[in-house]
Amino acid sequence: MQGKTASQHKSEIIVVVIALLAFVVGLVGHLASASFANSDAFGYIAAPVPLIVGVIALIAYKVAKSGDH
């Protein structure tokens, strides 16, 4: 069984940081959409969250793929 290379460790850390970023974006979007203050500003915050999370997931996939070898 081989150990992980330095680039694999680095890519794992980057993917974990990206996952935390996606969690925070999702949490902010959820809180904005579930806010009891009915303001249009919250809708502007919550509306693009699925797109942002999708872009973050794509970036995480690309980083994980590049660090896999």
N, CA and C of each residue as an Amber inpcrd file, in Angstrom:
protein
   207
   0.8440000  -1.1690000   0.0000000   0.0000000   0.0000000   0.0000000
   0.8930000   1.2360000   0.0000000   0.6260000   2.1260000  -0.9140000
   1.4440000   3.3180000  -1.0390000   0.8350000   4.4810000  -0.2700000
   1.7180000   5.3570000   0.2150000   1.2490000   6.5790000   0.8690000
   0.8380000   7.6030000  -0.1710000   0.2340000   8.6230000   0.2990000
  -0.2130000   9.6820000  -0.6050000   0.9350000  10.6400000  -0.8780000
   0.9330000  11.1830000  -2.0650000   1.9450000  12.1590000  -2.4290000
   1.5760000  13.5300000  -1.8680000   2.5110000  14.4490000  -1.9380000
   2.2610000  15.8040000  -1.4310000   1.1590000  16.4920000  -2.2230000
   1.1160000  16.2530000  -3.5370000   0.0650000  16.8860000  -4.3420000
  -1.3110000  16.3180000  -4.0190000  -1.3700000  15.0460000  -3.6670000
  -2.6560000  14.4650000  -3.2790000  -3.1430000  15.0440000  -1.9490000
  -2.2160000  15.2290000  -1.0000000  -2.5910000  15.8500000   0.2700000
  -3.0740000  17.2810000   0.0490000  -2.3480000  18.0110000  -0.7920000
  -2.7180000  19.3980000  -1.0670000  -4.0890000  19.4760000  -1.7250000
  -4.3460000  18.5960000  -2.6980000  -5.6470000  18.6320000  -3.3750000
  -6.7780000  18.2290000  -2.4290000  -6.5210000  17.3030000  -1.5120000
  -7.5450000  16.9350000  -0.5330000  -7.8920000  18.1130000   0.3720000
  -6.8860000  18.8380000   0.8050000  -7.1300000  20.0020000   1.6630000
  -7.9090000  21.0640000   0.8980000  -7.5480000  21.2850000  -0.3600000
  -8.2500000  22.2810000  -1.1770000  -9.7100000  21.8830000  -1.3680000
  -9.9650000  20.6060000  -1.6190000 -11.3440000  20.1360000  -1.8090000
 -12.1490000  20.2830000  -0.5180000 -11.5340000  20.0290000   0.6230000
 -12.2380000  20.2040000   1.8990000 -12.5760000  21.6820000   2.1230000
 -11.6510000  22.5660000   1.8100000 -11.9100000  23.9970000   1.9490000
 -13.0280000  24.4280000   0.9980000 -13.0160000  23.9030000  -0.2200000
 -14.0720000  24.2150000  -1.1810000 -15.4220000  23.6810000  -0.6930000
 -15.4140000  22.4960000  -0.0930000 -16.6580000  21.9380000   0.4510000
 -17.1970000  22.8060000   1.5820000 -16.3120000  23.3090000   2.4300000
 -16.7520000  24.2190000   3.4950000 -17.3080000  25.5130000   2.9130000
 -16.6970000  26.0090000   1.8540000 -17.1990000  27.2000000   1.1870000
 -18.5960000  26.9500000   0.6170000 -18.7920000  25.7840000   0.0030000
 -20.1130000  25.4470000  -0.5350000 -21.1480000  25.3430000   0.5840000
 -20.7420000  24.7950000   1.7170000 -21.6450000  24.7020000   2.8620000
 -22.0500000  26.0920000   3.3450000 -21.0910000  26.9970000   3.4470000
 -21.3770000  28.3500000   3.9150000 -22.2960000  29.0800000   2.9320000
 -22.0300000  28.9280000   1.6320000 -22.8880000  29.5640000   0.6260000
 -24.3090000  29.0090000   0.7180000 -24.4340000  27.7010000   0.8570000
 -25.7560000  27.0880000   1.0000000 -26.4630000  27.5310000   2.2650000
 -25.7080000  27.6510000   3.3580000 -26.2840000  28.0850000   4.6210000
 -26.7780000  29.5280000   4.5400000 -25.9810000  30.3900000   3.9380000
 -26.3910000  31.7860000   3.7810000 -27.6250000  31.8820000   2.8910000
 -27.6470000  31.1080000   1.8080000 -28.8190000  31.1070000   0.9420000
 -30.0560000  30.5840000   1.6390000 -29.8700000  29.5540000   2.4460000
 -31.0000000  28.9810000   3.1790000 -31.5350000  29.9820000   4.1980000
 -30.6310000  30.5960000   4.9290000 -31.0630000  31.5690000   5.9270000
 -31.7150000  32.7830000   5.2760000 -31.2040000  33.1820000   4.1340000
 -31.7920000  34.3310000   3.4480000 -33.1770000  33.9990000   2.9170000
 -33.3340000  32.7870000   2.4090000 -34.6480000  32.4260000   1.8670000
 -35.6460000  32.0990000   2.9650000 -35.1670000  31.6600000   4.1090000
 -36.0630000  31.3070000   5.2080000 -36.2420000  32.4510000   6.2000000
 -35.6830000  33.5900000   5.8730000 -35.7510000  34.7210000   6.7960000
 -37.1930000  35.1950000   6.9550000 -37.5040000  35.5800000   8.1570000
 -38.8630000  36.0560000   8.4110000 -39.0640000  37.4840000   7.9120000
 -37.9760000  38.1910000   7.6110000 -38.1000000  39.5480000   7.0770000
 -38.3560000  39.4530000   5.5750000 -39.5520000  39.7610000   5.1610000
 -39.8980000  39.6890000   3.7450000 -39.3450000  40.9080000   3.0240000
 -38.1700000  40.7410000   2.5450000 -37.5130000  41.8270000   1.8340000
 -37.0240000  41.2920000   0.4980000 -37.0670000  42.1180000  -0.5240000
 -36.5770000  41.6900000  -1.8370000 -35.0790000  41.4280000  -1.8250000
 -34.3620000  42.0720000  -0.9260000 -32.9080000  41.8810000  -0.8640000
 -32.5690000  40.4330000  -0.5310000 -33.3500000  39.7980000   0.3220000
 -33.0870000  38.4020000   0.6630000 -33.2960000  37.4920000  -0.5440000
 -34.2540000  37.8070000  -1.3610000 -34.4740000  37.0350000  -2.5800000
 -33.3180000  37.1530000  -3.5460000 -32.7400000  38.3430000  -3.6210000
 -31.5790000  38.5340000  -4.4900000 -30.3750000  37.7490000  -3.9810000
 -30.2810000  37.5700000  -2.6730000 -29.1900000  36.7730000  -2.1020000
 -29.4440000  35.2880000  -2.3330000 -30.6730000  34.8370000  -2.1380000
 -30.9810000  33.4100000  -2.1650000 -31.1110000  32.8520000  -3.5740000
 -31.4950000  33.6520000  -4.5360000 -31.7880000  33.1480000  -5.8760000
 -30.5870000  32.4990000  -6.5790000 -29.4040000  33.0790000  -6.5630000
 -28.2900000  32.4720000  -7.3110000 -27.5490000  31.3760000  -6.5570000
 -27.9910000  31.0090000  -5.3780000 -27.2580000  30.0340000  -4.5680000
 -27.1040000  28.6820000  -5.2670000 -28.1320000  28.1050000  -5.9030000
 -27.9150000  26.8220000  -6.5860000 -26.8610000  26.9040000  -7.6900000
 -26.8420000  27.9960000  -8.4190000 -25.8270000  28.1590000  -9.4600000
 -24.4340000  28.2700000  -8.8480000 -24.3030000  29.0370000  -7.7930000
 -23.0030000  29.2090000  -7.1360000 -22.5110000  27.8850000  -6.5710000
 -23.3950000  27.1290000  -5.9320000 -23.0010000  25.8290000  -5.3770000
 -22.6080000  24.8680000  -6.4970000 -23.3070000  24.9160000  -7.6200000
 -22.9370000  24.0800000  -8.7600000 -21.5640000  24.4250000  -9.3120000
 -21.2580000  25.7100000  -9.4090000 -19.9370000  26.1320000  -9.8820000
 -18.8580000  25.7070000  -8.8930000 -19.1350000  25.8390000  -7.6080000
 -18.1700000  25.4090000  -6.5930000 -17.9410000  23.9020000  -6.6800000
 -18.9950000  23.1270000  -6.9020000 -18.8510000  21.6770000  -7.0350000
 -18.0250000  21.3240000  -8.2680000 -18.2160000  22.0400000  -9.3560000
 -17.4300000  21.7940000 -10.5640000 -15.9550000  22.0990000 -10.3210000
 -15.6750000  23.1830000  -9.6370000 -14.2890000  23.5260000  -9.3230000
 -13.6720000  22.4620000  -8.4160000 -14.4190000  21.9990000  -7.4240000
 -13.9160000  20.9470000  -6.5370000 -13.6350000  19.6720000  -7.3040000
 -14.4940000  19.3380000  -8.2550000 -14.2780000  18.1440000  -9.0730000
 -12.9970000  18.2740000  -9.8930000 -12.7960000  19.4400000 -10.4970000
 -11.6000000  19.6530000 -11.3170000 -10.3350000  19.5780000 -10.4630000
 -10.3710000  20.1470000  -9.2660000  -9.2110000  20.1080000  -8.3630000
  -8.9290000  18.6720000  -7.9270000  -9.9840000  17.9460000  -7.5640000
  -9.8000000  16.5630000  -7.1260000  -9.2700000  15.6920000  -8.2670000
  -9.7510000  15.9370000  -9.4700000  -9.3030000  15.1620000 -10.6250000
  -7.8400000  15.4380000 -10.9270000  -7.4290000  16.6960000 -10.8160000
  -6.0340000  17.0310000 -11.1380000  -5.0670000  16.5000000 -10.0810000
  -5.5080000  16.3460000  -8.8520000  -4.6340000  15.8440000  -7.7970000
  -4.7050000  14.3500000  -7.6010000  -5.4310000  13.6640000  -8.4590000
  -5.6510000  12.2190000  -8.2820000  -4.4810000  11.3710000  -8.7690000
  -3.6300000  11.9120000  -9.6170000  -2.5530000  11.0750000 -10.1510000
  -1.2730000  11.2570000  -9.4340000
